[in-house]
Amino acid sequence: MRMELIQPFIGSLDAVLAEMMQEPAKIADLNMEIEGYRRKGTAAVVTFRGQIEGRVILDMDPAAAAHVAGCLFGKEVDPSEPIVRETVCELANMVIGNAVTQLNDRGFQFKVLPPEVLTQEQCDKAGNDSEATVLCFETSNGKVYLNIAMKYLQRRTRERSAVPVA
Amino acid sequence: MKQFEALTRKKDSEPVRYLIVDDSVFARKSLAKMIESFGGHVIGEAGDGCTAITEYSRTNPDIVLMDITMPQMEGIEAVERIVQEHPDARIVMVSSVGYQDNILAALQKGARHFVQKPVKPDALYEIIRYVLNDDGVTATVGAEEKSR
């Protein structure tokens, strides 16, 4: 996957976590997704459409998500409360929105759809024409994963329009 | 949360009244908490553009904080419809998606300003004060400050 496309997501997640958790987060791991993604905690998915299409999953340890909700309410929040899922959705919205803004300013056209809570345990593997990367951030309240899957429509368009060799 | 000098309406010294429009409960709570720290009063909330239009007519707020990406009707269309009916509406866009096309579209439809999520309270406070003062509505120091 092109790092110029991944970097805005890393920077955006870093900035959003620092702002919303009021503490620094450090990147612990970066992997290519080989098989379908298995959800680890409380997760939300955001889909984007445009010159590059794909989806991003923000997956947080429930304790980390509850910590963010707790910062808002000024008290401890139980990880099972509905507001924790809402919190992950809104954090995903912020992370993807900020990253897409940076990519758009570099000439990539996108439309972002509203976030949805991810309930399924196992997600399908990104398609053959997609590449997926999993980032892991560590915070003092638990791990935060960002799974980014993208497909480049411009390349696919060229492939489709290529004249087959007889 | 940091407390700000209260923003009040010049005409009656009452707290500035806000309508918050966002499909995220978390975002609405977060903005409401900031507004409280500005000495403001949340008079209505909406989770989509359609409800925002109805709530605007019902509550006639001094300021609307409007998200862009929402189900049913997006924020930019809601801005257009509200401003058509209420040309003096003061709407500040609050969105995580802050690219130029979006900002320009919102401003062209009648939004007064734009702030990107995650919202920093200081930035939102200054923008609201600017928008209110631009209209000569107000943004004066609240009673607590005056009494010091």
GROMACS .gro file of N, CA and C in nm, chain A residues 16 19-20 68-69 71-74 83 86-87 90 93-94 97-98 100-101 104-105 109-114, chain B residues 22-27 29-31 33 67 69-71 74 96-101 116-121:
model
  162
   16VAL      N    1  -0.612   1.261   1.706
   16VAL     CA    2  -0.745   1.247   1.767
   16VAL      C    3  -0.735   1.179   1.903
   19GLU      N    4  -0.599   1.422   2.160
   19GLU     CA    5  -0.697   1.525   2.197
   19GLU      C    6  -0.808   1.466   2.284
   20MET      N    7  -0.860   1.350   2.244
   20MET     CA    8  -0.978   1.297   2.310
   20MET      C    9  -0.945   1.215   2.436
   68VAL      N   10  -1.241   0.742   2.704
   68VAL     CA   11  -1.274   0.862   2.627
   68VAL      C   12  -1.413   0.914   2.668
   69ALA      N   13  -1.510   0.820   2.677
   69ALA     CA   14  -1.644   0.861   2.719
   69ALA      C   15  -1.640   0.920   2.860
   71CYS      N   16  -1.392   1.082   2.997
   71CYS     CA   17  -1.335   1.218   2.990
   71CYS      C   18  -1.446   1.319   2.960
   72LEU      N   19  -1.541   1.279   2.874
   72LEU     CA   20  -1.650   1.368   2.836
   72LEU      C   21  -1.744   1.391   2.954
   73PHE      N   22  -1.782   1.281   3.022
   73PHE     CA   23  -1.882   1.292   3.128
   73PHE      C   24  -1.822   1.330   3.263
   74GLY      N   25  -1.691   1.324   3.273
   74GLY     CA   26  -1.628   1.361   3.400
   74GLY      C   27  -1.649   1.256   3.508
   83ILE      N   28  -2.319   0.442   2.525
   83ILE     CA   29  -2.244   0.562   2.487
   83ILE      C   30  -2.102   0.527   2.443
   86GLU      N   31  -2.113   0.464   2.080
   86GLU     CA   32  -2.129   0.595   2.016
   86GLU      C   33  -1.995   0.668   2.010
   87THR      N   34  -1.920   0.655   2.118
   87THR     CA   35  -1.789   0.722   2.126
   87THR      C   36  -1.696   0.669   2.018
   90GLU      N   37  -1.791   0.807   1.681
   90GLU     CA   38  -1.754   0.947   1.660
   90GLU      C   39  -1.601   0.961   1.645
   93ASN      N   40  -1.523   0.863   1.298
   93ASN     CA   41  -1.563   0.974   1.211
   93ASN      C   42  -1.456   1.083   1.208
   94MET      N   43  -1.401   1.115   1.323
   94MET     CA   44  -1.298   1.219   1.331
   94MET      C   45  -1.170   1.175   1.261
   97GLY      N   46  -1.234   1.141   0.884
   97GLY     CA   47  -1.261   1.274   0.829
   97GLY      C   48  -1.135   1.357   0.816
   98ASN      N   49  -1.052   1.356   0.919
   98ASN     CA   50  -0.928   1.434   0.915
   98ASN      C   51  -0.831   1.380   0.810
  100VAL      N   52  -0.904   1.199   0.539
  100VAL     CA   53  -0.960   1.220   0.406
  100VAL      C   54  -0.944   1.367   0.365
  101THR      N   55  -0.957   1.456   0.462
  101THR     CA   56  -0.937   1.598   0.434
  101THR      C   57  -0.796   1.623   0.380
  104ASN      N   58  -0.771   1.474   0.035
  104ASN     CA   59  -0.845   1.556  -0.061
  104ASN      C   60  -0.764   1.679  -0.102
  105ASP      N   61  -0.697   1.739  -0.002
  105ASP     CA   62  -0.615   1.857  -0.032
  105ASP      C   63  -0.497   1.821  -0.122
  109GLN      N   64  -1.023   1.275  -0.456
  109GLN     CA   65  -1.162   1.312  -0.430
  109GLN      C   66  -1.235   1.198  -0.357
  110PHE      N   67  -1.299   1.232  -0.244
  110PHE     CA   68  -1.368   1.132  -0.162
  110PHE      C   69  -1.504   1.181  -0.119
  111LYS      N   70  -1.589   1.087  -0.087
  111LYS     CA   71  -1.710   1.118  -0.009
  111LYS      C   72  -1.714   1.019   0.107
  112VAL      N   73  -1.730   1.071   0.228
  112VAL     CA   74  -1.730   0.985   0.347
  112VAL      C   75  -1.874   0.960   0.391
  113LEU      N   76  -1.907   0.835   0.420
  113LEU     CA   77  -2.042   0.801   0.467
  113LEU      C   78  -2.042   0.798   0.621
  114PRO      N   79  -2.160   0.810   0.683
  114PRO     CA   80  -2.164   0.811   0.830
  114PRO      C   81  -2.111   0.679   0.889
  188ASP      N   82  -2.618   1.710   1.504
  188ASP     CA   83  -2.515   1.609   1.479
  188ASP      C   84  -2.579   1.472   1.499
  189ASP      N   85  -2.546   1.377   1.413
  189ASP     CA   86  -2.606   1.243   1.428
  189ASP      C   87  -2.541   1.165   1.542
  190SER      N   88  -2.430   1.212   1.593
  190SER     CA   89  -2.360   1.142   1.702
  190SER      C   90  -2.402   1.198   1.837
  191VAL      N   91  -2.451   1.110   1.923
  191VAL     CA   92  -2.487   1.151   2.060
  191VAL      C   93  -2.362   1.202   2.132
  192PHE      N   94  -2.251   1.133   2.109
  192PHE     CA   95  -2.125   1.173   2.173
  192PHE      C   96  -2.089   1.316   2.134
  193ALA      N   97  -2.099   1.347   2.004
  193ALA     CA   98  -2.064   1.481   1.956
  193ALA      C   99  -2.158   1.586   2.014
  195LYS      N  100  -2.324   1.571   2.299
  195LYS     CA  101  -2.291   1.588   2.442
  195LYS      C  102  -2.165   1.673   2.458
  196SER      N  103  -2.067   1.643   2.373
  196SER     CA  104  -1.939   1.713   2.382
  196SER      C  105  -1.957   1.862   2.352
  197LEU      N  106  -2.034   1.894   2.247
  197LEU     CA  107  -2.058   2.035   2.212
  197LEU      C  108  -2.141   2.104   2.320
  199LYS      N  109  -2.143   2.042   2.631
  199LYS     CA  110  -2.056   2.070   2.747
  199LYS      C  111  -1.972   2.196   2.723
  233ASP      N  112  -2.333   1.968   1.188
  233ASP     CA  113  -2.245   1.866   1.128
  233ASP      C  114  -2.273   1.859   0.978
  235THR      N  115  -2.180   1.542   0.760
  235THR     CA  116  -2.216   1.406   0.720
  235THR      C  117  -2.320   1.349   0.817
  236MET      N  118  -2.443   1.341   0.769
  236MET     CA  119  -2.552   1.289   0.853
  236MET      C  120  -2.646   1.207   0.767
  237PRO      N  121  -2.721   1.114   0.828
  237PRO     CA  122  -2.818   1.037   0.751
  237PRO      C  123  -2.938   1.123   0.709
  240GLU      N  124  -2.806   1.576   0.463
  240GLU     CA  125  -2.674   1.623   0.509
  240GLU      C  126  -2.681   1.770   0.550
  262SER      N  127  -1.577   1.671   1.083
  262SER     CA  128  -1.443   1.613   1.077
  262SER      C  129  -1.387   1.622   0.936
  263VAL      N  130  -1.475   1.635   0.837
  263VAL     CA  131  -1.432   1.645   0.698
  263VAL      C  132  -1.420   1.793   0.663
  264GLY      N  133  -1.297   1.838   0.647
  264GLY     CA  134  -1.276   1.982   0.631
  264GLY      C  135  -1.209   2.022   0.502
  265TYR      N  136  -1.236   1.948   0.393
  265TYR     CA  137  -1.168   1.989   0.270
  265TYR      C  138  -1.239   2.106   0.204
  266GLN      N  139  -1.163   2.171   0.118
  266GLN     CA  140  -1.206   2.302   0.067
  266GLN      C  141  -1.342   2.298  -0.001
  267ASP      N  142  -1.368   2.194  -0.079
  267ASP     CA  143  -1.495   2.188  -0.152
  267ASP      C  144  -1.613   2.192  -0.056
  282GLN      N  145  -1.325   2.240   1.243
  282GLN     CA  146  -1.302   2.097   1.220
  282GLN      C  147  -1.295   2.020   1.352
  283LYS      N  148  -1.353   1.899   1.351
  283LYS     CA  149  -1.343   1.807   1.465
  283LYS      C  150  -1.207   1.740   1.464
  284PRO      N  151  -1.150   1.703   1.578
  284PRO     CA  152  -1.203   1.726   1.711
  284PRO      C  153  -1.199   1.875   1.747
  285VAL      N  154  -1.309   1.923   1.803
  285VAL     CA  155  -1.323   2.066   1.829
  285VAL      C  156  -1.245   2.106   1.953
  286LYS      N  157  -1.166   2.210   1.938
  286LYS     CA  158  -1.096   2.266   2.054
  286LYS      C  159  -1.184   2.378   2.110
  287PRO      N  160  -1.215   2.373   2.241
  287PRO     CA  161  -1.306   2.474   2.298
  287PRO      C  162  -1.263   2.617   2.270
   0.00000   0.00000   0.00000
